[in-house]
Tab-separated table of C-alpha atoms and ligand atoms in Angstrom:
chain	number	residue	atom	x	y	z
A	1	MET	CA	-14.501	8.048	-21.388
A	2	ALA	CA	-12.333	9.050	-19.191
A	3	ALA	CA	-12.321	12.598	-17.560
A	4	SER	CA	-9.255	15.257	-18.533
A	5	ALA	CA	-7.371	16.286	-15.454
A	6	ASP	CA	-8.442	19.813	-16.295
A	7	VAL	CA	-12.096	19.661	-17.072
A	8	VAL	CA	-14.126	19.695	-13.957
A	9	SER	CA	-17.901	18.958	-15.145
A	10	PRO	CA	-20.644	19.472	-12.706
A	11	ALA	CA	-22.036	16.250	-14.042
A	12	LEU	CA	-18.829	13.846	-13.242
A	13	PRO	CA	-18.624	11.671	-10.427
A	14	ALA	CA	-18.137	13.087	-7.672
A	15	ILE	CA	-14.218	10.293	-7.028
A	16	LEU	CA	-13.602	11.457	-10.294
A	17	LYS	CA	-13.378	15.269	-9.333
A	18	LYS	CA	-10.391	17.143	-8.969
A	19	SER	CA	-9.609	17.606	-5.989
A	20	PRO	CA	-7.766	21.683	-4.785
A	21	GLU	CA	-3.561	21.986	-5.976
A	22	PRO	CA	-1.522	22.289	-3.036
A	23	ALA	CA	0.790	24.739	-2.808
A	24	LEU	CA	4.397	23.172	-3.425
A	25	ASP	CA	7.806	24.777	-3.523
A	26	THR	CA	10.483	23.612	-6.720
A	27	GLN	CA	13.282	23.098	-4.732
A	28	LEU	CA	16.109	19.891	-4.249
A	29	ILE	CA	14.394	17.254	-2.153
A	30	PRO	CA	17.574	16.864	0.086
A	31	LYS	CA	19.210	13.505	-0.302
A	32	GLU	CA	20.448	13.522	3.352
A	33	ARG	CA	17.451	12.021	4.124
A	34	TYR	CA	17.679	8.985	2.525
A	35	LEU	CA	21.551	8.367	4.875
A	36	SER	CA	20.556	9.484	7.458
A	37	PRO	CA	20.526	7.825	11.279
A	38	GLU	CA	19.407	11.596	12.574
A	39	VAL	CA	17.069	11.868	10.192
A	40	MET	CA	15.281	8.660	11.202
A	41	ARG	CA	15.789	8.926	14.216
A	42	LEU	CA	13.491	11.977	13.951
A	43	GLU	CA	11.086	10.173	11.708
A	44	TRP	CA	10.716	7.616	14.502
A	45	GLU	CA	10.047	10.700	17.592
A	46	ARG	CA	7.880	13.215	15.599
A	47	MET	CA	6.474	10.929	12.692
A	48	TRP	CA	6.004	7.434	12.873
A	49	GLY	CA	4.536	7.495	16.197
A	50	ARG	CA	1.733	9.939	15.627
A	51	VAL	CA	0.199	8.417	12.383
A	52	TRP	CA	-2.048	6.282	12.038
A	53	LEU	CA	-0.343	2.692	10.527
A	54	TYR	CA	-1.732	-0.335	7.930
A	55	ALA	CA	-1.177	-3.275	10.258
A	56	GLY	CA	-2.617	-6.059	8.786
A	57	PRO	CA	-5.875	-7.496	7.025
A	58	LEU	CA	-9.125	-8.271	9.338
A	59	THR	CA	-9.852	-11.680	7.836
A	60	ASP	CA	-6.313	-13.040	9.248
A	61	LEU	CA	-8.402	-12.189	12.795
A	62	SER	CA	-11.865	-13.913	12.380
A	63	GLU	CA	-11.448	-16.440	15.831
A	64	VAL	CA	-11.620	-14.623	19.149
A	65	GLY	CA	-7.916	-15.279	19.862
A	66	ASP	CA	-6.417	-14.432	16.921
A	67	TYR	CA	-3.522	-12.314	16.557
A	68	PHE	CA	-0.752	-10.974	14.384
A	69	THR	CA	2.328	-9.241	14.934
A	70	PHE	CA	2.952	-5.535	13.206
A	71	GLU	CA	6.384	-4.935	13.145
A	72	ILE	CA	7.055	-1.284	12.584
A	73	GLY	CA	10.931	0.269	13.588
A	74	PRO	CA	11.924	-0.763	16.845
A	75	GLU	CA	8.503	-1.443	17.611
A	76	SER	CA	5.910	-4.859	17.399
A	77	VAL	CA	2.518	-4.282	18.238
A	78	LEU	CA	0.180	-7.396	19.020
A	79	VAL	CA	-2.865	-7.004	17.843
A	80	VAL	CA	-5.306	-9.692	18.604
A	81	ARG	CA	-9.328	-10.364	18.127
A	82	THR	CA	-10.345	-9.599	21.798
A	83	ALA	CA	-13.925	-10.405	21.154
A	84	PRO	CA	-16.445	-11.054	18.347
A	85	GLY	CA	-16.952	-7.295	17.886
A	86	GLN	CA	-13.401	-6.143	19.302
A	87	VAL	CA	-10.098	-5.722	17.493
A	88	ARG	CA	-7.457	-4.460	20.399
A	89	ALA	CA	-3.408	-3.714	19.482
A	90	MET	CA	-0.674	-3.523	22.616
A	91	TYR	CA	3.154	-3.434	22.682
A	92	ASN	CA	4.258	-7.009	22.262
A	93	VAL	CA	6.404	-6.785	25.073
A	94	CYS	CA	6.478	-8.730	28.501
A	95	GLN	CA	5.837	-6.604	31.726
A	96	HIS	CA	7.938	-8.816	34.066
A	97	ARG	CA	11.658	-8.708	32.149
A	98	GLY	CA	10.670	-6.874	28.579
A	99	ARG	CA	11.123	-10.515	26.638
A	100	ARG	CA	9.221	-10.345	23.610
A	101	LEU	CA	6.528	-11.756	23.995
A	102	ARG	CA	5.529	-13.031	20.802
A	103	PRO	CA	7.927	-14.062	17.675
A	104	GLU	CA	7.193	-12.089	14.237
A	105	GLY	CA	4.355	-13.963	12.351
A	106	GLY	CA	0.456	-14.601	13.947
A	107	GLY	CA	-1.496	-17.317	15.162
A	108	PHE	CA	-4.239	-18.453	17.769
A	109	ALA	CA	-3.836	-17.764	21.029
A	110	ASN	CA	-6.473	-18.263	24.128
A	111	SER	CA	-3.684	-15.921	26.580
A	112	PHE	CA	-0.282	-14.443	25.864
A	113	ARG	CA	2.448	-16.583	27.937
A	114	CYS	CA	5.438	-15.270	28.392
A	115	PRO	CA	8.718	-18.054	27.137
A	116	TYR	CA	10.386	-16.702	29.948
A	117	HIS	CA	9.252	-16.709	33.241
A	118	LEU	CA	5.848	-17.986	32.648
A	119	TRP	CA	4.112	-14.853	32.676
A	120	ARG	CA	0.811	-15.090	31.343
A	121	TYR	CA	-1.860	-12.239	29.958
A	122	ASP	CA	-5.336	-12.193	28.994
A	123	LEU	CA	-6.181	-11.266	25.087
A	124	ASP	CA	-6.597	-7.423	26.153
A	125	GLY	CA	-2.941	-7.920	27.635
A	126	ARG	CA	-4.030	-8.136	31.645
A	127	LEU	CA	-1.693	-10.504	33.608
A	128	ILE	CA	-2.910	-13.382	34.972
A	129	SER	CA	-0.720	-15.124	36.672
A	130	ALA	CA	3.081	-14.799	37.695
A	131	PRO	CA	4.857	-18.391	38.885
A	132	ASP	CA	5.194	-17.255	42.866
A	133	GLY	CA	3.370	-14.169	42.442
A	134	ALA	CA	1.468	-14.298	45.768
A	135	THR	CA	4.524	-15.478	47.467
A	136	ASP	CA	7.910	-13.874	46.465
A	137	PHE	CA	6.789	-10.444	44.955
A	138	PRO	CA	7.190	-7.767	48.025
A	139	GLN	CA	5.300	-5.186	46.011
A	140	GLY	CA	2.483	-7.632	46.049
A	141	ASP	CA	1.464	-10.237	43.715
A	142	PRO	CA	1.268	-8.435	39.717
A	143	ALA	CA	-1.649	-10.311	38.868
A	144	ALA	CA	-3.345	-8.691	41.971
A	145	CYS	CA	-1.456	-5.524	41.237
A	146	GLY	CA	-3.806	-4.728	38.115
A	147	VAL	CA	-0.386	-5.073	35.331
A	148	ARG	CA	-1.733	-4.680	32.281
A	149	ILE	CA	0.589	-4.310	28.760
A	150	PRO	CA	0.437	-0.750	27.077
A	151	GLN	CA	-1.975	-0.270	24.578
A	152	VAL	CA	-1.413	0.894	21.117
A	153	ARG	CA	-4.964	2.273	19.142
A	154	CYS	CA	-6.467	-0.006	17.013
A	155	GLU	CA	-9.132	1.097	14.322
A	156	VAL	CA	-10.521	-0.911	11.418
A	157	PHE	CA	-11.433	0.736	7.502
A	158	ALA	CA	-12.651	-1.495	4.693
A	159	GLY	CA	-10.990	-4.470	6.026
A	160	LEU	CA	-7.974	-3.571	6.826
A	161	VAL	CA	-6.682	-2.953	10.984
A	162	PHE	CA	-4.856	0.133	11.397
A	163	VAL	CA	-2.828	0.995	14.554
A	164	ASN	CA	-1.201	4.237	15.852
A	165	PHE	CA	0.658	4.693	19.046
A	166	ASP	CA	-0.178	8.532	19.716
A	167	ALA	CA	-3.189	8.284	22.254
A	168	GLY	CA	-4.173	11.798	21.104
A	169	ALA	CA	-3.986	11.272	17.119
A	170	PRO	CA	-7.397	11.708	14.954
A	171	ALA	CA	-9.482	9.089	15.076
A	172	LEU	CA	-8.776	6.878	11.521
A	173	TRP	CA	-11.619	8.493	9.534
A	174	GLU	CA	-11.130	11.665	9.893
A	175	TYR	CA	-6.880	10.848	9.343
A	176	LEU	CA	-7.776	8.726	6.309
A	177	THR	CA	-10.640	12.280	5.188
A	178	ARG	CA	-14.160	11.599	3.824
A	179	ASP	CA	-12.860	11.406	0.043
A	180	VAL	CA	-10.521	8.540	0.189
A	181	ILE	CA	-13.247	7.182	2.582
A	182	GLU	CA	-16.059	7.373	-0.006
A	183	HIS	CA	-14.125	6.449	-2.640
A	184	LEU	CA	-12.768	3.103	-1.494
A	185	GLU	CA	-15.821	1.767	-0.115
A	186	PRO	CA	-17.846	1.094	-2.413
A	187	TYR	CA	-15.219	-1.772	-3.318
A	188	ARG	CA	-16.750	-3.982	-0.939
A	189	TRP	CA	-13.386	-4.340	0.607
A	190	ALA	CA	-14.056	-5.502	4.199
A	191	ALA	CA	-16.903	-7.727	2.845
A	192	GLU	CA	-15.544	-9.601	-0.625
A	193	PHE	CA	-11.858	-9.924	-0.485
A	194	ARG	CA	-9.119	-11.414	0.659
A	195	VAL	CA	-5.283	-12.162	0.922
A	196	ASN	CA	-3.629	-14.243	-1.780
A	197	LEU	CA	-0.543	-13.539	-2.009
A	198	ASP	CA	1.963	-11.879	1.071
A	199	TRP	CA	5.491	-10.916	0.979
A	200	THR	CA	8.301	-8.857	2.589
A	201	VAL	CA	11.518	-8.358	0.747
A	202	GLU	CA	14.462	-6.467	1.754
A	203	TRP	CA	15.432	-3.601	0.071
A	204	PRO	CA	18.666	-1.440	0.367
A	205	CYS	CA	17.372	1.238	0.292
A	206	ASN	CA	15.948	3.918	2.271
A	207	TRP	CA	12.125	3.107	2.420
A	208	LYS	CA	11.642	6.860	1.043
A	209	ILE	CA	12.603	5.514	-1.862
A	210	GLY	CA	9.846	2.431	-2.277
A	211	VAL	CA	7.218	5.204	-1.318
A	212	ASP	CA	8.768	8.166	-4.128
A	213	SER	CA	9.203	4.784	-6.781
A	214	PHE	CA	4.886	4.147	-6.925
A	215	ASN	CA	4.553	7.919	-6.275
A	216	GLU	CA	5.021	8.412	-10.036
A	217	ILE	CA	4.588	7.362	-13.939
A	218	TYR	CA	6.992	9.392	-15.702
A	219	HIS	CA	9.671	6.226	-15.213
A	220	LEU	CA	6.892	4.467	-17.364
A	221	GLN	CA	9.432	4.853	-20.302
A	222	GLY	CA	12.436	4.158	-18.976
A	223	ILE	CA	11.757	0.641	-17.405
A	224	HIS	CA	8.649	-0.494	-18.258
A	225	PRO	CA	8.173	-0.105	-21.969
A	226	GLU	CA	5.767	-3.033	-22.705
A	227	LEU	CA	3.058	-1.237	-21.048
A	228	MET	CA	3.648	1.736	-23.490
A	229	ASP	CA	0.918	0.017	-26.130
A	230	MET	CA	-1.778	-0.539	-23.423
A	231	SER	CA	-1.776	2.330	-21.146
A	232	ASP	CA	-1.873	6.103	-21.426
A	233	ASP	CA	0.914	7.443	-19.045
A	234	THR	CA	1.311	11.085	-19.918
A	235	PRO	CA	0.861	14.083	-17.028
A	236	ALA	CA	-2.353	15.090	-19.491
A	237	GLY	CA	-3.533	11.964	-19.524
A	238	CYS	CA	-3.603	10.945	-15.412
A	239	PRO	CA	-4.995	12.640	-12.685
A	240	ILE	CA	-3.700	14.184	-9.767
A	241	ASP	CA	-5.322	14.563	-6.841
A	242	PHE	CA	-4.869	15.183	-3.340
A	243	TYR	CA	-7.324	14.185	-0.110
A	244	GLY	CA	-5.386	15.345	3.518
A	245	ARG	CA	-2.090	13.596	3.673
A	246	HIS	CA	-2.740	11.443	1.334
A	247	SER	CA	-2.990	11.316	-3.011
A	248	ARG	CA	-3.481	9.417	-6.104
A	249	ILE	CA	-3.346	8.433	-9.679
A	250	LEU	CA	-5.426	7.543	-12.089
A	251	TYR	CA	-3.098	5.568	-14.270
A	252	ARG	CA	-5.277	5.142	-17.162
A	253	VAL	CA	-5.233	1.307	-18.389
A	254	GLY	CA	-6.641	-0.662	-21.727
A	255	VAL	CA	-5.799	1.288	-24.532
A	256	PRO	CA	-1.777	3.245	-25.371
A	257	GLY	CA	-2.028	6.576	-24.949
A	258	PRO	CA	-0.812	9.644	-26.772
A	259	ARG	CA	2.406	8.870	-26.664
A	260	TRP	CA	2.126	5.909	-28.851
A	261	ASP	CA	1.983	7.017	-31.841
A	262	ASP	CA	3.459	5.531	-35.681
A	263	GLU	CA	7.386	5.411	-34.552
A	264	MET	CA	6.605	3.926	-31.411
A	265	ALA	CA	4.451	1.265	-33.053
A	266	ARG	CA	6.527	0.508	-35.912
A	267	GLY	CA	9.339	0.193	-33.741
A	268	ARG	CA	7.657	-2.586	-32.155
A	269	GLY	CA	6.327	-4.538	-35.461
A	270	TYR	CA	3.280	-2.459	-35.852
A	271	ARG	CA	2.247	-1.169	-38.838
A	272	ASP	CA	1.055	2.108	-37.455
A	273	ALA	CA	-0.388	3.222	-34.043
A	274	ASN	CA	-4.174	2.214	-34.391
A	275	GLN	CA	-3.324	-1.753	-34.888
A	276	ILE	CA	-3.827	-3.278	-31.944
A	277	THR	CA	-1.681	-4.200	-30.080
A	278	ALA	CA	-0.852	-6.951	-27.727
A	279	GLY	CA	-1.230	-5.621	-24.655
A	280	THR	CA	-4.456	-4.669	-25.702
A	281	ARG	CA	-5.427	-7.335	-26.816
A	282	MET	CA	-4.073	-9.402	-23.929
A	283	ILE	CA	-7.248	-7.142	-21.917
A	284	LEU	CA	-9.768	-7.601	-24.841
A	285	LYS	CA	-9.141	-11.513	-23.741
A	286	ALA	CA	-9.826	-11.254	-20.362
A	287	TYR	CA	-12.500	-9.745	-20.693
A	288	GLY	CA	-14.197	-12.349	-23.023
A	289	LEU	CA	-13.669	-10.548	-26.575
A	290	GLU	CA	-11.131	-12.163	-29.036
A	291	GLU	CA	-9.856	-9.507	-31.397
A	292	LYS	CA	-12.705	-8.794	-33.811
A	293	PRO	CA	-11.644	-7.178	-37.940
A	294	GLN	CA	-14.279	-4.299	-37.425
A	295	TRP	CA	-11.317	-3.017	-34.575
A	296	GLU	CA	-8.403	-2.778	-36.612
A	297	GLY	CA	-7.514	0.726	-37.079
A	298	ARG	CA	-9.691	2.395	-34.028
A	299	VAL	CA	-7.301	0.878	-31.226
A	300	LYS	CA	-7.815	3.755	-29.964
A	301	ASP	CA	-11.823	3.586	-30.238
A	302	LEU	CA	-11.265	0.018	-27.837
A	303	ARG	CA	-11.770	1.507	-24.486
A	304	PRO	CA	-15.660	1.985	-24.412
A	305	VAL	CA	-15.424	-1.487	-25.225
A	306	LEU	CA	-13.681	-2.598	-22.921
A	307	ILE	CA	-15.385	-1.283	-20.167
A	308	LYS	CA	-18.678	-2.084	-21.315
A	309	ALA	CA	-17.069	-5.388	-21.482
A	310	ALA	CA	-15.772	-5.789	-17.914
A	311	ARG	CA	-19.446	-4.448	-16.645
A	312	GLU	CA	-20.480	-7.462	-18.458
A	313	ARG	CA	-18.312	-9.984	-17.140
A	314	ALA	CA	-18.555	-8.812	-13.425
A	315	ALA	CA	-22.310	-9.203	-13.979
A	316	ARG	CA	-22.168	-12.318	-15.435
A	317	ASN	CA	-19.941	-13.514	-12.796
A	318	GLY	CA	-22.103	-12.449	-9.677
A	319	ILE	CA	-20.123	-9.318	-8.648
A	320	ASP	CA	-21.867	-5.935	-7.638
A	321	VAL	CA	-19.888	-3.356	-8.936
A	322	SER	CA	-22.827	-0.948	-8.854
A	323	GLY	CA	-20.881	1.283	-6.843
A	324	LEU	CA	-18.165	1.314	-9.785
A	325	VAL	CA	-17.784	4.969	-12.308
A	326	ASP	CA	-17.229	3.501	-15.325
A	327	ASP	CA	-13.494	3.940	-15.239
A	328	GLN	CA	-12.550	2.427	-11.984
A	329	LEU	CA	-13.821	-1.360	-14.175
A	330	LEU	CA	-10.357	-0.167	-16.024
A	331	ASP	CA	-7.711	2.368	-14.729
A	332	ASP	CA	-5.754	1.850	-11.889
A	333	PHE	CA	-7.188	3.788	-9.047
A	334	HIS	CA	-3.808	4.423	-7.477
A	335	TYR	CA	-3.395	6.034	-4.346
A	336	PHE	CA	-0.740	7.059	-1.655
A	337	LEU	CA	-1.909	6.766	2.117
A	338	PHE	CA	0.411	8.712	4.105
A	339	PRO	CA	2.875	7.673	5.504
A	340	ASN	CA	3.635	4.494	3.647
A	341	ILE	CA	0.724	2.419	1.962
A	342	THR	CA	0.346	2.643	-1.985
A	343	LEU	CA	-2.759	1.211	-3.096
A	344	ASN	CA	-3.268	-0.442	-6.800
A	345	ILE	CA	-6.959	-0.818	-7.251
A	346	SER	CA	-9.005	-2.224	-9.891
A	347	ALA	CA	-12.823	-3.625	-9.643
A	348	HIS	CA	-11.266	-7.434	-9.025
A	349	HIS	CA	-8.135	-7.274	-7.011
A	350	PHE	CA	-6.172	-4.768	-5.424
A	351	TRP	CA	-2.471	-4.678	-4.534
A	352	LEU	CA	-1.104	-3.120	-1.268
A	353	PHE	CA	2.110	-1.942	-0.994
A	354	ARG	CA	3.915	-1.021	2.515
A	355	HIS	CA	7.188	0.669	2.603
A	356	ARG	CA	8.625	0.187	6.354
A	357	PRO	CA	11.408	1.478	7.755
A	358	HIS	CA	14.537	-1.213	8.846
A	359	PRO	CA	14.979	-0.651	12.870
A	360	ARG	CA	18.226	0.274	12.559
A	361	ASP	CA	19.563	1.156	9.121
A	362	PRO	CA	18.544	4.117	7.413
A	363	GLU	CA	19.976	2.019	4.101
A	364	GLN	CA	18.158	-0.416	3.859
A	365	MET	CA	13.738	-1.125	3.992
A	366	LEU	CA	11.613	-4.183	3.827
A	367	TRP	CA	8.677	-4.044	1.329
A	368	ASP	CA	5.461	-5.296	1.982
A	369	PHE	CA	2.985	-6.892	-1.153
A	370	GLN	CA	-0.070	-8.235	-0.048
A	371	GLN	CA	-2.070	-9.100	-2.824
A	372	PHE	CA	-5.976	-8.750	-2.477
A	373	VAL	CA	-8.505	-10.917	-4.634
A	374	ARG	CA	-12.094	-9.998	-5.063
A	375	VAL	CA	-14.611	-13.828	-3.540
A	376	ARG	CA	-17.872	-13.497	-4.609
A	377	PRO	CA	-20.382	-14.046	-1.816
A	378	GLY	CA	-21.127	-17.486	-1.647
A	379	GLN	CA	-18.007	-18.595	-3.347
A	380	ASP	CA	-15.220	-20.503	-0.816
A	381	ALA	CA	-12.380	-17.681	-0.696
A	382	PRO	CA	-8.845	-18.978	-1.638
A	383	PRO	CA	-7.021	-20.132	1.405
A	384	ARG	CA	-4.609	-18.171	3.030
A	385	PRO	CA	-0.867	-18.118	1.865
A	386	PRO	CA	1.723	-17.829	4.274
A	387	HIS	CA	4.006	-15.177	4.404
A	388	GLN	CA	6.872	-15.221	2.386
A	389	HIS	CA	10.283	-13.368	3.570
A	390	TYR	CA	12.468	-12.162	0.658
A	391	VAL	CA	15.878	-10.892	0.127
A	392	LEU	CA	16.173	-8.945	-3.603
A	393	GLY	CA	18.163	-10.864	-6.238
A	394	ASP	CA	16.959	-14.419	-4.527
A	395	GLY	CA	14.948	-15.188	-6.812
A	396	HIS	CA	11.682	-14.325	-6.253
A	397	GLU	CA	11.498	-11.652	-8.826
A	398	ALA	CA	10.431	-14.499	-11.397
A	399	ASN	CA	6.819	-15.188	-9.567
A	400	TYR	CA	5.522	-10.966	-9.342
A	401	PRO	CA	1.991	-11.673	-10.865
A	402	HIS	CA	3.454	-8.400	-13.013
A	403	ILE	CA	6.838	-7.608	-14.808
A	404	ALA	CA	6.039	-3.981	-13.764
A	405	LEU	CA	6.841	-5.218	-9.750
A	406	ALA	CA	10.466	-6.602	-10.144
A	407	GLN	CA	11.256	-3.691	-12.544
A	408	ASP	CA	10.586	-1.438	-10.324
A	409	GLU	CA	12.160	-3.510	-6.997
A	410	ALA	CA	15.102	-3.875	-9.462
A	411	GLN	CA	16.026	-0.090	-9.074
A	412	SER	CA	16.344	-0.243	-5.813
A	413	ALA	CA	19.901	-0.711	-5.019
A	414	ASP	CA	21.569	1.632	-7.927
A	415	LEU	CA	18.837	4.586	-6.192
A	416	GLN	CA	20.074	4.521	-2.705
A	417	ARG	CA	23.653	3.881	-4.391
A	418	GLY	CA	23.258	7.040	-6.119
A	419	MET	CA	21.978	8.946	-2.700
A	420	ARG	CA	25.578	8.087	-1.474
A	421	SER	CA	26.839	10.502	-4.272
A	422	ALA	CA	28.835	13.749	-3.774
A	423	GLY	CA	27.919	14.087	-7.441
A	424	PHE	CA	24.076	14.089	-6.035
A	425	LYS	CA	22.134	17.237	-3.837
A	426	GLY	CA	19.186	15.813	-3.975
A	427	LEU	CA	15.936	14.825	-6.194
A	428	TYR	CA	14.741	17.700	-9.416
A	429	LEU	CA	10.979	17.261	-9.952
A	430	ALA	CA	8.737	17.098	-12.674
A	431	HIS	CA	5.337	18.725	-12.511
A	432	GLN	CA	3.994	15.204	-13.079
A	433	GLU	CA	6.259	13.593	-10.078
A	434	ARG	CA	4.446	16.229	-7.613
A	435	ARG	CA	3.368	13.333	-5.631
A	436	ILE	CA	6.334	12.844	-4.250
A	437	ARG	CA	6.949	16.239	-4.072
A	438	TYR	CA	3.989	16.228	-1.339
A	439	PHE	CA	4.362	13.304	0.452
A	440	HIS	CA	7.640	14.999	1.067
A	441	GLN	CA	5.828	18.379	2.251
A	442	VAL	CA	3.767	16.098	4.586
A	443	LEU	CA	6.463	14.342	6.356
A	444	ASN	CA	8.491	17.378	6.798
A	445	ASP	CA	6.172	18.832	8.143
A	446	CYS	CA	5.153	15.700	10.866
A	447	LEU	CA	9.180	16.629	11.643
A	448	ALA	CA	8.856	20.270	12.651
A	449	GLN	CA	6.554	19.174	15.217
A	450	PRO	CA	8.046	18.850	18.799
B	1	FES	S1	10.094	-12.140	30.782
B	1	FES	FE1	8.226	-12.175	30.464
B	1	FES	S2	7.600	-13.607	32.390
B	1	FES	FE2	10.134	-13.240	32.496
B	2	FE2	FE1	6.999	0.865	-11.744
């Protein structure tokens, strides 16, 4: 059964243990940080350049020579498989006159040749040749002078490639924290998960509105009413934890929570709150269980039934979930990795949202959505889908794998509009929204470091 946020038992699996609560103030979060070019500049100088940033999936770099670009703020990084056991990153810029070496995207290369004057680099970024190099450069042949594209730090965890512009930053494992690493490893992402959806959507808001939107479930009643009959969104039911700069909420899925009372149930056409709901029935079907008459009258007792069914389904499909606790088979284990990654994790798939700032405009952002699905050993992986780029309102919303994501992104424009109003000073946050407060506090700490 679900662990309560307030109960700490020595028998509780490590992944469910309550973390210490950070000290947090209660001030408004000033709205200027969602609007100001000066804050945007400071974020670039003091935060983006010093933290580990998710660049892309390792499965896109399976062969030596495979590469992809990672665009962040004004920078573009080339991430390259340079050897069978090695992935490296470098600035995506030619050392001759500064042309961007590769357009946004990915592909395969034996070497990187700049299209402008044809300087050619090896996969490590070392200049191999420059036309007229030996005869027309008074400073000596550039290829013989050790010209090399500056490297960017690059490390991999769980099949996710991260980069860091700061040569002096702590290692990725230290940045992510031992807790987060131990929580994520048993999912076997590196071995068994593949991308099967890859989108970028331009949202008309600051990137922190993207982060904030997924750091609380207080908005469930407001914009996701159809989730009320199949999940618990209450602060008491959904514990929040903090790990280093990062945070997590356990969003309880499968059966309705305490907000689902007789009155709400009748409002949706049910006899009372005990009747099996459409949402729960959907989950029963997904686990190969049809609605059974003996469950009528006790919908809220179905959680252990669903967990047992989930484990049995995994066994039938040859999927190893032995490293996962019961809660991980049903609930959304929802992590935020500072500064800009949201993870919605279940045993069979996970969603990765990446909130990127616009290169120039603090009131625009790029919202990236990658869905990863589990492919059992020996099974053919789904084809890697091409990356799709959308703009809010262009009709892509209908293709989301869950309506809640369209509902979330639909808020972005109105949130940013509100920030511009003289009638609004800043965010007035509830305790259950403290992951937002913590995120802003960690960001403040970064911005305070010269
Ligand atoms: S700018 Fe790249 S070769 Fe001249
Ligand atoms: Fe939402």
